[in-house]
PDB file of C-alpha atoms in Angstrom:
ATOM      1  CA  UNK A 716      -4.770   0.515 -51.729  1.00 47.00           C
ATOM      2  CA  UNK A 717      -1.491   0.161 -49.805  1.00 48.00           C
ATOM      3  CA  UNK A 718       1.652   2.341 -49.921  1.00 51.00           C
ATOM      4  CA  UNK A 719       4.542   0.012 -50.999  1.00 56.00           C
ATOM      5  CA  UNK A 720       6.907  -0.720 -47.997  1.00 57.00           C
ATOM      6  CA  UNK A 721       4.119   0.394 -45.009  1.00 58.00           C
ATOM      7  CA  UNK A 722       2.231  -2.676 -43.104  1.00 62.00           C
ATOM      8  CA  UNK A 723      -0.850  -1.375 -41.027  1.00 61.00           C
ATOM      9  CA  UNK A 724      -0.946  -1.920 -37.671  1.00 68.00           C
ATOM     10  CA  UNK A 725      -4.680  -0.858 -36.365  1.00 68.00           C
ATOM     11  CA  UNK A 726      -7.419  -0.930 -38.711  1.00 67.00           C
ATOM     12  CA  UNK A 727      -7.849   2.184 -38.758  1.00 65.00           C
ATOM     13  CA  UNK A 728      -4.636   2.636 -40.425  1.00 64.00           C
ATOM     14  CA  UNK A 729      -6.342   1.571 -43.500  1.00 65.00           C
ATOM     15  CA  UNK A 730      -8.636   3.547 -43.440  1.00 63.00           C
ATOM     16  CA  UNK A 731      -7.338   6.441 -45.977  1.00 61.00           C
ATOM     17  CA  UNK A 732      -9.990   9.346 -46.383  1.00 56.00           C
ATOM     18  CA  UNK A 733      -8.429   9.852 -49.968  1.00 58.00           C
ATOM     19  CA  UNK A 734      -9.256   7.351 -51.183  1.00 52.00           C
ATOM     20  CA  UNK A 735     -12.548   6.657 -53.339  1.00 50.00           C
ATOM     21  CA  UNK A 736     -13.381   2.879 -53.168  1.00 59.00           C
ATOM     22  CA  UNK A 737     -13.441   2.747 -49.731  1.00 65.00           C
ATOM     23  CA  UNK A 738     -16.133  -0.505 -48.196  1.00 73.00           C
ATOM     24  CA  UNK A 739     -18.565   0.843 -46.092  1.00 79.00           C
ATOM     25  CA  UNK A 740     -18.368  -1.498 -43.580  1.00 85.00           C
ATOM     26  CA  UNK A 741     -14.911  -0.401 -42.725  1.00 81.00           C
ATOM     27  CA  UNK A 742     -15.652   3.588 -42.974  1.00 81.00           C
ATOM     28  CA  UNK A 743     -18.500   2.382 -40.410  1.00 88.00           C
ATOM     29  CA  UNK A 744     -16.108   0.731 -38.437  1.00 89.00           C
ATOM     30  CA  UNK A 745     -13.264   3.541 -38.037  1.00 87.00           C
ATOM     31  CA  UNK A 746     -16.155   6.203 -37.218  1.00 90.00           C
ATOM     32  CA  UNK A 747     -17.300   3.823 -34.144  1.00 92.00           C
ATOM     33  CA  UNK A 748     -13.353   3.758 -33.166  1.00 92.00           C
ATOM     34  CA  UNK A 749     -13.566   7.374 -33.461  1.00 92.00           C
ATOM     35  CA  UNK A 750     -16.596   7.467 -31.223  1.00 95.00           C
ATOM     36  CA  UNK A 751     -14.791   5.055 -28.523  1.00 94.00           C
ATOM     37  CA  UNK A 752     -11.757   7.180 -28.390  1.00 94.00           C
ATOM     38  CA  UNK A 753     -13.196   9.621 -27.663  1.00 94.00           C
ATOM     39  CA  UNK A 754     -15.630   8.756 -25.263  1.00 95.00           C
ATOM     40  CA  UNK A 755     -12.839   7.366 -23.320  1.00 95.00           C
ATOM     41  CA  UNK A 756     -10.648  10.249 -23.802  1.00 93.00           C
ATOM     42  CA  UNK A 757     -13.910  12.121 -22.398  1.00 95.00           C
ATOM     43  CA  UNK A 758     -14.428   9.763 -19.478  1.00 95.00           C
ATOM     44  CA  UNK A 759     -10.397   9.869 -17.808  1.00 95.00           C
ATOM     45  CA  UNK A 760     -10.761  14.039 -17.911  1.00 94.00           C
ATOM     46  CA  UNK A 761     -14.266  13.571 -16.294  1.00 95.00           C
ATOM     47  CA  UNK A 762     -12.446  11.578 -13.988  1.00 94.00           C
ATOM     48  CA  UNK A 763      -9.453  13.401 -13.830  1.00 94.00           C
ATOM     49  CA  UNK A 764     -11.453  16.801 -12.900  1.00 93.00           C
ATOM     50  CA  UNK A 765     -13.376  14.681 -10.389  1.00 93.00           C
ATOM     51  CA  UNK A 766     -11.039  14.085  -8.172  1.00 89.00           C
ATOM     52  CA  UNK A 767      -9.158  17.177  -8.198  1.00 89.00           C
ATOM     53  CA  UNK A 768     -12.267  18.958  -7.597  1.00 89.00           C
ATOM     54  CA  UNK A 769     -12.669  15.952  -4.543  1.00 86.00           C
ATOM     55  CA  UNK A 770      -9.166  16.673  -3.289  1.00 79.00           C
ATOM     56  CA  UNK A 771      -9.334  20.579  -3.255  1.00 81.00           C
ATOM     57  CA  UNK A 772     -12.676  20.232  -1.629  1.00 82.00           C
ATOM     58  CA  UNK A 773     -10.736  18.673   1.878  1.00 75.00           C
ATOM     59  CA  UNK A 774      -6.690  18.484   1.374  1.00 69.00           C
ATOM     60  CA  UNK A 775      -5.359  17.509   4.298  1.00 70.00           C
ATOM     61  CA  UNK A 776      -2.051  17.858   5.564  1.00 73.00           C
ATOM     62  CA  UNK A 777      -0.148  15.780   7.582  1.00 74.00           C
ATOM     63  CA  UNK A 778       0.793  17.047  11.250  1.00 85.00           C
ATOM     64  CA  UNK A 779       3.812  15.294  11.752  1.00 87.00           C
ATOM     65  CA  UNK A 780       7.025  16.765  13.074  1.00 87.00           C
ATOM     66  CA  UNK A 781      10.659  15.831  13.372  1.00 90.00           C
ATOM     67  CA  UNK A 782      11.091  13.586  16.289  1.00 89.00           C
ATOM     68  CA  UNK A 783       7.758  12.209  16.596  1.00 88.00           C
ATOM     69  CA  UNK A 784       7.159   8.686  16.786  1.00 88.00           C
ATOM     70  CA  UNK A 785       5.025   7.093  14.049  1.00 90.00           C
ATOM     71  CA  UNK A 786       4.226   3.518  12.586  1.00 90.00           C
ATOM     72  CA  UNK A 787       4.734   2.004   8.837  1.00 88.00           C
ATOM     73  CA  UNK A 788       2.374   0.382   7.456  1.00 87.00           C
ATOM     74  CA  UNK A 789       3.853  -2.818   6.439  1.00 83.00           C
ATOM     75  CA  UNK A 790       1.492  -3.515   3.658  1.00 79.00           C
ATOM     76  CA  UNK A 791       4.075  -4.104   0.806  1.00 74.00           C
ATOM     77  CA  UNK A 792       7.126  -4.964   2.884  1.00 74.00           C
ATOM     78  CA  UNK A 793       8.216  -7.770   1.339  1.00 69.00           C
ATOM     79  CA  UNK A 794      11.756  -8.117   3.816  1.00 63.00           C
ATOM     80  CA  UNK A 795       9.895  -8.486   7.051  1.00 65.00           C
ATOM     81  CA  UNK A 796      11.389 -12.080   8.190  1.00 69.00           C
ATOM     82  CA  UNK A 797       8.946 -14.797   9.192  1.00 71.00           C
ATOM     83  CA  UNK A 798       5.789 -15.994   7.814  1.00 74.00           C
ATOM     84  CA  UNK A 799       3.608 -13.465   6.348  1.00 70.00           C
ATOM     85  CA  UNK A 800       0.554 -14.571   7.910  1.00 75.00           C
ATOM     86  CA  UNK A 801       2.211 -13.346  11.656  1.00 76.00           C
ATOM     87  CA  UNK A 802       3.406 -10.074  10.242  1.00 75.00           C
ATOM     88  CA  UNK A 803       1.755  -7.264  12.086  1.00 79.00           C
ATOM     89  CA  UNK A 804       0.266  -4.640   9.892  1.00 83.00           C
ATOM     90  CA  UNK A 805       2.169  -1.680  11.127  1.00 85.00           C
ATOM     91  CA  UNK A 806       5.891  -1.898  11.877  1.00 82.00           C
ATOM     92  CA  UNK A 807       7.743   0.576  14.580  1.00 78.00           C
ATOM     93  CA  UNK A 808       7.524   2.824  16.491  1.00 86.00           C
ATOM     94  CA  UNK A 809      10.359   4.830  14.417  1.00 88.00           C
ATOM     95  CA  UNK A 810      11.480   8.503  14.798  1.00 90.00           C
ATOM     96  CA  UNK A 811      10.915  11.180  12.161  1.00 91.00           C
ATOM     97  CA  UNK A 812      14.452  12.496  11.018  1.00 92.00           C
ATOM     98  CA  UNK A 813      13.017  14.924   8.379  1.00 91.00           C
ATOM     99  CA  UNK A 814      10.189  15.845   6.538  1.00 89.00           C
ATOM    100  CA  UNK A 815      10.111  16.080   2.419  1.00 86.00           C
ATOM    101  CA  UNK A 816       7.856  18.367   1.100  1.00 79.00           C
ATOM    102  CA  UNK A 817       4.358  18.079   2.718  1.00 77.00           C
ATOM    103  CA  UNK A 818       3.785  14.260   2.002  1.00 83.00           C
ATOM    104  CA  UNK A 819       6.869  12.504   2.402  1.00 88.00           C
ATOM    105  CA  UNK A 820       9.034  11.354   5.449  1.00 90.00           C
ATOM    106  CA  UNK A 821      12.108  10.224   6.595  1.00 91.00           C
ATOM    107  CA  UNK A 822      12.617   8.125   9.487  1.00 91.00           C
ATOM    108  CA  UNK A 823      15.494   6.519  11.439  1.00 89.00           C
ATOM    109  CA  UNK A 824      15.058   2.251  10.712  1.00 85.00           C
ATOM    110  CA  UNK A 825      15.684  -0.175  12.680  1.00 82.00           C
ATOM    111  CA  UNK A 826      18.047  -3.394  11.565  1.00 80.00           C
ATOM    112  CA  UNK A 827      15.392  -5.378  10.506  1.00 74.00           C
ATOM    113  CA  UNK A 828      14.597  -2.983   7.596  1.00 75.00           C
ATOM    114  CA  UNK A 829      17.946  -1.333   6.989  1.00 78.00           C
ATOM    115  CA  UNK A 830      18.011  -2.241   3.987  1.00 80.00           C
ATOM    116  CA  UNK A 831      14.638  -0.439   3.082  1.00 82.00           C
ATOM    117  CA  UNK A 832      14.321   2.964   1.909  1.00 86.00           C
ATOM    118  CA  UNK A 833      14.241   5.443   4.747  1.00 89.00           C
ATOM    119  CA  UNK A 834      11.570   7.720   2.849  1.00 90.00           C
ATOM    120  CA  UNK A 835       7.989   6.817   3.059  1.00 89.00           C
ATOM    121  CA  UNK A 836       4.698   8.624   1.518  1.00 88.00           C
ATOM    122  CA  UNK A 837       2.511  10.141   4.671  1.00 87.00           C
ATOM    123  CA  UNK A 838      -0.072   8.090   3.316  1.00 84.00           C
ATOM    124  CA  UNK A 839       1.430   4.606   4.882  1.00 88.00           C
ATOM    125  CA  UNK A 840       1.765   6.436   8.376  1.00 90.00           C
ATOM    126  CA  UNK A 841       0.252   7.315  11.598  1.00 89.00           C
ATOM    127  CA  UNK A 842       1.311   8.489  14.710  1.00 88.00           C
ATOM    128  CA  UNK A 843       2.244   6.283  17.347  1.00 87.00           C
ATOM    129  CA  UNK A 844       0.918   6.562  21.082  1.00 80.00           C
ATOM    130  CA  UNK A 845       2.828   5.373  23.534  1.00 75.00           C
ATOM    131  CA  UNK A 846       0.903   3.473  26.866  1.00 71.00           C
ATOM    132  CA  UNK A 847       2.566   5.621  28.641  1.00 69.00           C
ATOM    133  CA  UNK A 848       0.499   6.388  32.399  1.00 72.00           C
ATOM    134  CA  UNK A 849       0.478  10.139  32.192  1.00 72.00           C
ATOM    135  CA  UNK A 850      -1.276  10.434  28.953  1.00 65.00           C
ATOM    136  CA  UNK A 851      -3.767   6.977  29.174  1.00 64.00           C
ATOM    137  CA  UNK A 852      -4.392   7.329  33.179  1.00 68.00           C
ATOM    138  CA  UNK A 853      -7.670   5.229  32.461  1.00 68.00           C
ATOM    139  CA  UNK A 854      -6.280   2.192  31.117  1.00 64.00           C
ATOM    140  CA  UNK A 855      -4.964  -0.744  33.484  1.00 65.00           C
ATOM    141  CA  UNK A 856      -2.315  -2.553  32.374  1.00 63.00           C
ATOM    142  CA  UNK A 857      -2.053  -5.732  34.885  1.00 62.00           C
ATOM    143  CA  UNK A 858       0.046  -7.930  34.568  1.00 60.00           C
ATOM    144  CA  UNK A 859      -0.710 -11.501  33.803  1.00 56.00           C
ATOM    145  CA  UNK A 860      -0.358 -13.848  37.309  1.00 62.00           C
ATOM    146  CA  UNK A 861       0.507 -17.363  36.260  1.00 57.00           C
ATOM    147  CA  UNK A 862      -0.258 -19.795  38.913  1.00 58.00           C
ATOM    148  CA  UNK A 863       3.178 -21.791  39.994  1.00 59.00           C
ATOM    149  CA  UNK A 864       2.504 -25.444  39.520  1.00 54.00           C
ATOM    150  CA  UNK A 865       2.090 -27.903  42.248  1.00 53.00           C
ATOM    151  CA  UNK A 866       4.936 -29.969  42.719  1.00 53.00           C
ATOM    152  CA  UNK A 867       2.350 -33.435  42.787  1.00 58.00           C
ATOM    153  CA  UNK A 868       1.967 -32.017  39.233  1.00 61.00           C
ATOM    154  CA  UNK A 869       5.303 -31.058  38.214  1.00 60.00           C
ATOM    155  CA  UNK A 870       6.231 -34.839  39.356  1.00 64.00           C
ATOM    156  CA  UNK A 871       3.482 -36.438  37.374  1.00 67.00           C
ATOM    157  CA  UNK A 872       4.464 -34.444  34.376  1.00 69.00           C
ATOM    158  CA  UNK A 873       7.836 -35.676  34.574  1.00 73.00           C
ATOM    159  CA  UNK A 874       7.050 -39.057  35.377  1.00 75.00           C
ATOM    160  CA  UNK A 875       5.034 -39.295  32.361  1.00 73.00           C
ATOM    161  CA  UNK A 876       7.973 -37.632  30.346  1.00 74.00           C
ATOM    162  CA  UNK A 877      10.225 -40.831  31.551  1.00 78.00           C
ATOM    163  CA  UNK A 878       7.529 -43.263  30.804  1.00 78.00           C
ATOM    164  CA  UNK A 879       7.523 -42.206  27.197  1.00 75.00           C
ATOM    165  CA  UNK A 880      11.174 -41.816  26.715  1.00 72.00           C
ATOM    166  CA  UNK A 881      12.308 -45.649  27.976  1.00 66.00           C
TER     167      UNK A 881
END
């Protein structure tokens, strides 16, 4: 049943449509992985052609220009130093040096990630907006006031800080 020198891999490899005393379990068997393959092969184009019918439906196109300031998403940086749990989720403000094609960018880094590619996807991006008092005149940024300590205090906390010390 098997060409000298040739070792199946799948079952269906043994499945030879030549031949006459093939079981009928296993021409049952190849027909179903017929049927699978291509129902899958069915389901990715069905797929595929959904979401290119999704995407052509609303493209959208990034409106950034050289010299704005944006933020990167910091989602896979893996170089960002401390512990991961403090890392903010977007990294910058950085300025756009050029744009590649319509979704890719290239920014000026700082040191921290120099040694990071300087071309990221417009998908990890988003404009930054400075708090600047000509284009937020609503919001009010006051300062924090700290109350100065009394000096009764500041001599009990030192007092105590010399107890614990001798």
């Amino acid at each position: 049943m098997l060409e000298k020198g040739w070792n199946p891999k799948l079952p269906v490899d043994t499945v030879k449509k030549d031949l006459v005393d093939i079981n009928p379990a296993v021409s049952r068997f190849k027909l179903l992985l017929d049927k699978v393959r291509h129902h899958e092969n069915q389901s990715m184009n069905d797929a595929f052609e959904y979401a290119k019918k999704k995407w052509d439906k609303s493209p959208k196109t990034p409106e950034f220009k050289v010299g704005d300031s944006i933020l990167v998403s910091t989602l896979n940086f893996d170089n960002i130093k401390g512990p991961k749990k403090l890392k903010g989720s977007f990294a910058g403000p950085f300025i756009i040096k050029a744009l590649h094609v319509t979704n890719a960018i290239q920014v000026q880094l700082s040191e921290e990630l120099e040694n990071k590619n300087p071309t990221f996807p417009v998908s990890i991006l988003k404009h930054y907006t400075s708090s600047d008092k000509e284009l937020f005149p609503l919001r009010n940024e006051t300062p924090l006031e700290v109350s100065p300590l009394d000096q009764s205090e500041e001599k009990k906390s030192t007092e105590s800080l010399e107890r614990k010390k001798t």
